[in-house]
């Protein structure tokens, strides 16, 4: 696939590395051309740096790996308001939460993914990759190496397929929770995890081990 990555920080680096390793064509860009060039050189494997507009042009999927404060500016510089992302699967991994606390900073009932959908008319927004630390995708996340489930939300079935494939390519198992109207829920889930972790608790131990009745039936 031809993948564009907006943002040049930790998550851009981790998923860029994973997708380039899986054989995809990856282009990265952010507000700093120097940082984009530096990341492209660090990742190797043919990864290129480009302007935000070039990053989104003609891609099979675009990852918005930007701090929530920079999302509006980044989408504008990529031409999202002019429709340049129309029809493109746009992956939203952002966590618009109060740092170290986990309280969502969106308005009551609103999801950040929904806000992104309004800022990028016609884009097929898929909420994904927001729950796990970037190191999960490069094997440096401190996990036990077991495959993790990546909960996703989105309204376009084809975009969900594309993003699901990109989840598998970095060792995850995609799980579609529902449409973009469920995005607030998965964003709250990240806030819950962040709140417990920064409060000194193991978030994994705060979730019951509930077996999936569907998975059990499939095994029978
Ligand atoms: N890292 C993780 O473990 C992780 C996991 C799940 C989800 N996420 C989410 O993924 C997104 C990126 O996280 P990250 O860890 O990669 O962050 P990061 O390393 O701090 O990088 C942030 C990126 O956002 C850009 N940015 C910040 N403010 C901006 C603005 N006002 N306008 C344009 N660009 C701006 C930065 O550009 P400059 O370099 O020019 O400042 C940089 O490219 C965040 O929304 C985060 O919540 C991160």
mmCIF file of C-alpha atoms and ligand atoms in Angstrom:
data_model
loop_
_atom_site.group_PDB
_atom_site.id
_atom_site.type_symbol
_atom_site.label_atom_id
_atom_site.label_comp_id
_atom_site.label_asym_id
_atom_site.label_seq_id
_atom_site.Cartn_x
_atom_site.Cartn_y
_atom_site.Cartn_z
ATOM 1 C CA UNK A 1 0.000 0.000 0.000
ATOM 2 C CA UNK A 2 0.953 3.651 -0.381
ATOM 3 C CA UNK A 3 0.795 5.069 3.126
ATOM 4 C CA UNK A 4 1.088 8.709 4.162
ATOM 5 C CA UNK A 5 2.051 9.659 7.711
ATOM 6 C CA UNK A 6 1.356 13.165 9.014
ATOM 7 C CA UNK A 7 3.554 13.805 12.049
ATOM 8 C CA UNK A 8 7.173 13.011 12.762
ATOM 9 C CA UNK A 9 7.141 11.986 16.430
ATOM 10 C CA UNK A 10 7.173 8.691 18.324
ATOM 11 C CA UNK A 11 4.044 7.074 16.894
ATOM 12 C CA UNK A 12 4.896 8.150 13.329
ATOM 13 C CA UNK A 13 8.311 6.526 13.777
ATOM 14 C CA UNK A 14 6.969 3.274 15.261
ATOM 15 C CA UNK A 15 4.185 2.637 12.747
ATOM 16 C CA UNK A 16 6.315 3.958 9.882
ATOM 17 C CA UNK A 17 8.965 1.412 10.802
ATOM 18 C CA UNK A 18 6.441 -1.409 11.069
ATOM 19 C CA UNK A 19 4.689 -0.641 7.795
ATOM 20 C CA UNK A 20 7.913 -0.081 5.873
ATOM 21 C CA UNK A 21 9.165 -3.418 7.228
ATOM 22 C CA UNK A 22 5.936 -5.030 5.993
ATOM 23 C CA UNK A 23 6.792 -3.797 2.489
ATOM 24 C CA UNK A 24 4.528 -0.760 2.196
ATOM 25 C CA UNK A 25 5.549 2.482 0.508
ATOM 26 C CA UNK A 26 5.701 5.068 3.291
ATOM 27 C CA UNK A 27 5.862 8.863 2.975
ATOM 28 C CA UNK A 28 6.218 11.077 6.086
ATOM 29 C CA UNK A 29 5.702 14.788 6.613
ATOM 30 C CA UNK A 30 5.042 17.280 9.381
ATOM 31 C CA UNK A 31 5.314 20.957 10.142
ATOM 32 C CA UNK A 32 9.112 20.670 10.115
ATOM 33 C CA UNK A 33 10.618 19.500 6.801
ATOM 34 C CA UNK A 34 13.922 18.847 8.620
ATOM 35 C CA UNK A 35 12.301 16.537 11.152
ATOM 36 C CA UNK A 36 10.457 14.734 8.327
ATOM 37 C CA UNK A 37 13.714 14.285 6.417
ATOM 38 C CA UNK A 38 15.472 13.070 9.575
ATOM 39 C CA UNK A 39 12.727 10.522 10.268
ATOM 40 C CA UNK A 40 12.741 9.270 6.670
ATOM 41 C CA UNK A 41 16.520 8.751 6.835
ATOM 42 C CA UNK A 42 16.247 7.010 10.210
ATOM 43 C CA UNK A 43 13.557 4.634 8.952
ATOM 44 C CA UNK A 44 15.336 3.785 5.681
ATOM 45 C CA UNK A 45 13.641 1.105 3.523
ATOM 46 C CA UNK A 46 12.770 3.709 0.875
ATOM 47 C CA UNK A 47 10.737 5.900 3.264
ATOM 48 C CA UNK A 48 10.502 9.433 1.824
ATOM 49 C CA UNK A 49 9.868 12.838 3.345
ATOM 50 C CA UNK A 50 7.361 15.170 1.681
ATOM 51 C CA UNK A 51 5.168 18.192 2.371
ATOM 52 C CA UNK A 52 1.850 17.505 4.156
ATOM 53 C CA UNK A 53 -0.054 17.978 0.873
ATOM 54 C CA UNK A 54 2.172 15.448 -0.908
ATOM 55 C CA UNK A 55 1.886 13.068 2.055
ATOM 56 C CA UNK A 56 -1.882 12.730 1.555
ATOM 57 C CA UNK A 57 -1.989 12.788 -2.260
ATOM 58 C CA UNK A 58 -2.771 9.442 -3.886
ATOM 59 C CA UNK A 59 -2.443 7.347 -0.684
ATOM 60 C CA UNK A 60 -4.283 4.163 0.205
ATOM 61 C CA UNK A 61 -4.288 5.279 3.846
ATOM 62 C CA UNK A 62 -3.105 8.252 5.899
ATOM 63 C CA UNK A 63 -2.103 8.191 9.584
ATOM 64 C CA UNK A 64 -2.648 11.397 11.565
ATOM 65 C CA UNK A 65 0.172 10.943 14.122
ATOM 66 C CA UNK A 66 -0.023 14.444 15.562
ATOM 67 C CA UNK A 67 -0.658 15.814 19.062
ATOM 68 C CA UNK A 68 -4.339 16.717 19.352
ATOM 69 C CA UNK A 69 -3.439 20.402 19.681
ATOM 70 C CA UNK A 70 -1.831 20.290 16.229
ATOM 71 C CA UNK A 71 -4.515 18.323 14.401
ATOM 72 C CA UNK A 72 -6.461 21.272 12.998
ATOM 73 C CA UNK A 73 -3.331 23.045 11.736
ATOM 74 C CA UNK A 74 -1.888 19.846 10.257
ATOM 75 C CA UNK A 75 -5.101 18.920 8.451
ATOM 76 C CA UNK A 76 -5.330 22.437 7.039
ATOM 77 C CA UNK A 77 -1.745 22.327 5.757
ATOM 78 C CA UNK A 78 -2.505 18.953 4.138
ATOM 79 C CA UNK A 79 -5.449 20.540 2.286
ATOM 80 C CA UNK A 80 -8.109 18.535 4.145
ATOM 81 C CA UNK A 81 -10.522 21.491 4.105
ATOM 82 C CA UNK A 82 -10.186 21.573 0.295
ATOM 83 C CA UNK A 83 -11.213 17.902 0.104
ATOM 84 C CA UNK A 84 -7.729 16.450 -0.516
ATOM 85 C CA UNK A 85 -8.458 13.601 1.884
ATOM 86 C CA UNK A 86 -11.881 12.780 0.412
ATOM 87 C CA UNK A 87 -12.288 9.034 -0.039
ATOM 88 C CA UNK A 88 -9.058 8.225 1.824
ATOM 89 C CA UNK A 89 -8.957 6.053 4.966
ATOM 90 C CA UNK A 90 -7.723 8.521 7.617
ATOM 91 C CA UNK A 91 -6.436 6.798 10.760
ATOM 92 C CA UNK A 92 -6.965 8.770 13.974
ATOM 93 C CA UNK A 93 -4.735 7.525 16.825
ATOM 94 C CA UNK A 94 -4.984 10.741 18.865
ATOM 95 C CA UNK A 95 -5.668 10.993 22.584
ATOM 96 C CA UNK A 96 -7.203 14.352 23.370
ATOM 97 C CA UNK A 97 -6.937 13.847 27.123
ATOM 98 C CA UNK A 98 -5.571 15.782 30.066
ATOM 99 C CA UNK A 99 -1.983 14.618 30.426
ATOM 100 C CA UNK A 100 -1.462 12.182 33.291
ATOM 101 C CA UNK A 101 -5.156 12.320 34.242
ATOM 102 C CA UNK A 102 -7.000 10.913 31.256
ATOM 103 C CA UNK A 103 -10.044 13.215 31.261
ATOM 104 C CA UNK A 104 -11.251 13.761 27.678
ATOM 105 C CA UNK A 105 -10.831 17.322 26.468
ATOM 106 C CA UNK A 106 -13.575 17.132 23.860
ATOM 107 C CA UNK A 107 -16.992 18.592 24.610
ATOM 108 C CA UNK A 108 -19.665 16.515 26.364
ATOM 109 C CA UNK A 109 -20.624 13.525 24.213
ATOM 110 C CA UNK A 110 -18.240 14.595 21.445
ATOM 111 C CA UNK A 111 -15.423 12.423 20.074
ATOM 112 C CA UNK A 112 -12.168 13.774 18.725
ATOM 113 C CA UNK A 113 -12.501 11.390 15.777
ATOM 114 C CA UNK A 114 -15.832 13.038 14.967
ATOM 115 C CA UNK A 115 -14.143 16.435 15.064
ATOM 116 C CA UNK A 116 -11.467 15.156 12.660
ATOM 117 C CA UNK A 117 -14.189 13.881 10.316
ATOM 118 C CA UNK A 118 -15.648 17.406 10.227
ATOM 119 C CA UNK A 119 -12.215 18.936 9.570
ATOM 120 C CA UNK A 120 -11.531 16.510 6.695
ATOM 121 C CA UNK A 121 -14.702 16.404 4.593
ATOM 122 C CA UNK A 122 -15.165 13.114 2.742
ATOM 123 C CA UNK A 123 -12.284 11.338 4.525
ATOM 124 C CA UNK A 124 -13.088 7.844 5.828
ATOM 125 C CA UNK A 125 -11.987 8.348 9.428
ATOM 126 C CA UNK A 126 -11.031 5.229 11.378
ATOM 127 C CA UNK A 127 -10.214 5.507 15.076
ATOM 128 C CA UNK A 128 -7.392 3.024 15.765
ATOM 129 C CA UNK A 129 -3.938 2.609 17.332
ATOM 130 C CA UNK A 130 -4.688 5.072 20.162
ATOM 131 C CA UNK A 131 -4.626 2.601 23.075
ATOM 132 C CA UNK A 132 -1.166 1.025 22.908
ATOM 133 C CA UNK A 133 2.192 2.731 23.465
ATOM 134 C CA UNK A 134 4.159 3.262 20.255
ATOM 135 C CA UNK A 135 6.757 0.672 21.341
ATOM 136 C CA UNK A 136 4.125 -2.048 20.966
ATOM 137 C CA UNK A 137 4.563 -1.847 17.182
ATOM 138 C CA UNK A 138 8.347 -2.149 17.207
ATOM 139 C CA UNK A 139 8.633 -4.879 19.814
ATOM 140 C CA UNK A 140 9.973 -2.455 22.444
ATOM 141 C CA UNK A 141 6.665 -1.938 24.233
ATOM 142 C CA UNK A 142 7.445 -4.137 27.204
ATOM 143 C CA UNK A 143 4.556 -6.513 26.438
ATOM 144 C CA UNK A 144 4.840 -10.296 26.555
ATOM 145 C CA UNK A 145 4.971 -10.564 22.766
ATOM 146 C CA UNK A 146 1.384 -11.857 22.537
ATOM 147 C CA UNK A 147 -0.790 -10.391 19.772
ATOM 148 C CA UNK A 148 -2.925 -7.489 20.985
ATOM 149 C CA UNK A 149 -6.441 -6.570 19.918
ATOM 150 C CA UNK A 150 -6.784 -3.180 18.275
ATOM 151 C CA UNK A 151 -10.300 -1.843 18.759
ATOM 152 C CA UNK A 152 -11.365 0.282 15.791
ATOM 153 C CA UNK A 153 -14.350 2.423 14.864
ATOM 154 C CA UNK A 154 -15.340 3.760 11.487
ATOM 155 C CA UNK A 155 -18.246 4.143 9.093
ATOM 156 C CA UNK A 156 -16.694 2.957 5.824
ATOM 157 C CA UNK A 157 -16.348 -0.849 5.491
ATOM 158 C CA UNK A 158 -13.573 -0.624 2.871
ATOM 159 C CA UNK A 159 -11.544 1.771 5.048
ATOM 160 C CA UNK A 160 -11.963 -0.568 8.030
ATOM 161 C CA UNK A 161 -10.626 -3.425 5.847
ATOM 162 C CA UNK A 162 -7.577 -1.380 4.851
ATOM 163 C CA UNK A 163 -6.817 -0.315 8.428
ATOM 164 C CA UNK A 164 -7.407 -3.882 9.644
ATOM 165 C CA UNK A 165 -4.732 -5.077 7.239
ATOM 166 C CA UNK A 166 -2.354 -2.408 8.551
ATOM 167 C CA UNK A 167 -3.081 -3.582 12.109
ATOM 168 C CA UNK A 168 -2.180 -7.178 11.152
ATOM 169 C CA UNK A 169 1.002 -5.968 9.450
ATOM 170 C CA UNK A 170 2.351 -4.757 12.811
ATOM 171 C CA UNK A 171 1.259 -7.841 14.718
ATOM 172 C CA UNK A 172 -2.160 -6.746 16.001
ATOM 173 C CA UNK A 173 -5.595 -8.292 15.671
ATOM 174 C CA UNK A 174 -8.183 -5.822 14.349
ATOM 175 C CA UNK A 175 -11.568 -5.653 16.082
ATOM 176 C CA UNK A 176 -14.281 -3.380 14.719
ATOM 177 C CA UNK A 177 -16.383 -2.110 17.618
ATOM 178 C CA UNK A 178 -18.776 -0.111 15.477
ATOM 179 C CA UNK A 179 -19.241 3.089 13.537
ATOM 180 C CA UNK A 180 -17.638 6.423 14.278
ATOM 181 C CA UNK A 181 -20.480 7.083 16.730
ATOM 182 C CA UNK A 182 -18.677 4.594 19.045
ATOM 183 C CA UNK A 183 -15.387 6.553 18.858
ATOM 184 C CA UNK A 184 -16.114 8.467 22.066
ATOM 185 C CA UNK A 185 -16.240 5.124 23.871
ATOM 186 C CA UNK A 186 -12.826 3.937 22.698
ATOM 187 C CA UNK A 187 -11.395 7.381 23.425
ATOM 188 C CA UNK A 188 -12.779 7.120 26.981
ATOM 189 C CA UNK A 189 -11.182 3.668 27.234
ATOM 190 C CA UNK A 190 -7.781 5.242 26.588
ATOM 191 C CA UNK A 191 -8.485 7.921 29.207
ATOM 192 C CA UNK A 192 -9.412 5.137 31.672
ATOM 193 C CA UNK A 193 -6.132 3.306 30.986
ATOM 194 C CA UNK A 194 -4.072 6.513 31.203
ATOM 195 C CA UNK A 195 -5.800 7.583 34.440
ATOM 196 C CA UNK A 196 -5.130 4.255 36.167
ATOM 197 C CA UNK A 197 -1.547 3.962 34.887
ATOM 198 C CA UNK A 198 -0.618 7.472 36.040
ATOM 199 C CA UNK A 199 -2.419 6.779 39.321
ATOM 200 C CA UNK A 200 0.018 3.929 39.967
ATOM 201 C CA UNK A 201 -2.309 1.041 39.099
ATOM 202 C CA UNK A 202 -1.981 -1.686 36.501
ATOM 203 C CA UNK A 203 -4.807 -0.975 34.017
ATOM 204 C CA UNK A 204 -4.730 -4.612 32.863
ATOM 205 C CA UNK A 205 -5.722 -5.789 36.317
ATOM 206 C CA UNK A 206 -8.704 -3.415 36.287
ATOM 207 C CA UNK A 207 -10.396 -5.242 33.424
ATOM 208 C CA UNK A 208 -12.149 -8.572 34.041
ATOM 209 C CA UNK A 209 -11.075 -11.545 31.941
ATOM 210 C CA UNK A 210 -14.384 -12.087 30.181
ATOM 211 C CA UNK A 211 -14.266 -14.852 27.601
ATOM 212 C CA UNK A 212 -15.872 -13.983 24.274
ATOM 213 C CA UNK A 213 -19.012 -16.107 23.788
ATOM 214 C CA UNK A 214 -18.556 -15.750 20.023
ATOM 215 C CA UNK A 215 -14.938 -17.004 20.097
ATOM 216 C CA UNK A 216 -16.027 -19.946 22.285
ATOM 217 C CA UNK A 217 -18.816 -20.883 19.827
ATOM 218 C CA UNK A 218 -16.358 -20.637 16.888
ATOM 219 C CA UNK A 219 -13.998 -23.075 18.597
ATOM 220 C CA UNK A 220 -16.789 -25.646 19.158
HETATM 221 N N1 LIG B 1 3.508 7.723 21.374
HETATM 222 C C1 LIG B 1 2.570 6.891 21.798
HETATM 223 O O1 LIG B 1 2.874 5.936 22.542
HETATM 224 C C2 LIG B 1 1.147 7.057 21.354
HETATM 225 C C3 LIG B 1 0.279 5.966 21.512
HETATM 226 C C4 LIG B 1 -1.039 6.097 21.096
HETATM 227 C C5 LIG B 1 -1.497 7.298 20.568
HETATM 228 N N2 LIG B 1 -0.632 8.353 20.448
HETATM 229 C C6 LIG B 1 -1.147 9.605 19.863
HETATM 230 O O2 LIG B 1 -0.474 9.799 18.634
HETATM 231 C C7 LIG B 1 -0.281 11.193 18.392
HETATM 232 C C8 LIG B 1 1.223 11.449 18.207
HETATM 233 O O3 LIG B 1 1.880 11.059 19.399
HETATM 234 P P1 LIG B 1 3.469 10.996 19.490
HETATM 235 O O4 LIG B 1 3.798 10.225 20.706
HETATM 236 O O5 LIG B 1 4.028 10.610 18.195
HETATM 237 O O6 LIG B 1 3.788 12.527 19.821
HETATM 238 P P2 LIG B 1 5.161 13.288 19.627
HETATM 239 O O7 LIG B 1 6.298 12.358 19.573
HETATM 240 O O8 LIG B 1 5.160 14.360 20.682
HETATM 241 O O9 LIG B 1 4.975 13.963 18.195
HETATM 242 C C9 LIG B 1 3.911 14.865 18.032
HETATM 243 C C10 LIG B 1 3.787 15.255 16.577
HETATM 244 O O10 LIG B 1 2.736 16.233 16.491
HETATM 245 C C11 LIG B 1 3.277 17.423 15.911
HETATM 246 N N3 LIG B 1 2.634 18.627 16.439
HETATM 247 C C12 LIG B 1 2.512 19.000 17.711
HETATM 248 N N4 LIG B 1 1.863 20.158 17.799
HETATM 249 C C13 LIG B 1 1.613 20.549 16.539
HETATM 250 C C14 LIG B 1 0.980 21.663 15.965
HETATM 251 N N5 LIG B 1 0.465 22.643 16.736
HETATM 252 N N6 LIG B 1 0.858 21.722 14.612
HETATM 253 C C15 LIG B 1 1.363 20.740 13.839
HETATM 254 N N7 LIG B 1 1.994 19.646 14.324
HETATM 255 C C16 LIG B 1 2.100 19.559 15.663
HETATM 256 C C17 LIG B 1 4.740 17.393 16.270
HETATM 257 O O11 LIG B 1 5.443 18.253 15.415
HETATM 258 P P3 LIG B 1 6.827 18.906 15.893
HETATM 259 O O12 LIG B 1 7.818 17.777 15.904
HETATM 260 O O13 LIG B 1 7.065 19.922 14.856
HETATM 261 O O14 LIG B 1 6.600 19.450 17.264
HETATM 262 C C18 LIG B 1 5.054 15.922 16.044
HETATM 263 O O15 LIG B 1 5.196 15.627 14.675
HETATM 264 C C19 LIG B 1 -0.842 11.941 19.617
HETATM 265 O O16 LIG B 1 -2.131 12.397 19.326
HETATM 266 C C20 LIG B 1 -0.889 10.848 20.691
HETATM 267 O O17 LIG B 1 -1.921 11.079 21.618
HETATM 268 C C21 LIG B 1 0.673 8.255 20.828
#
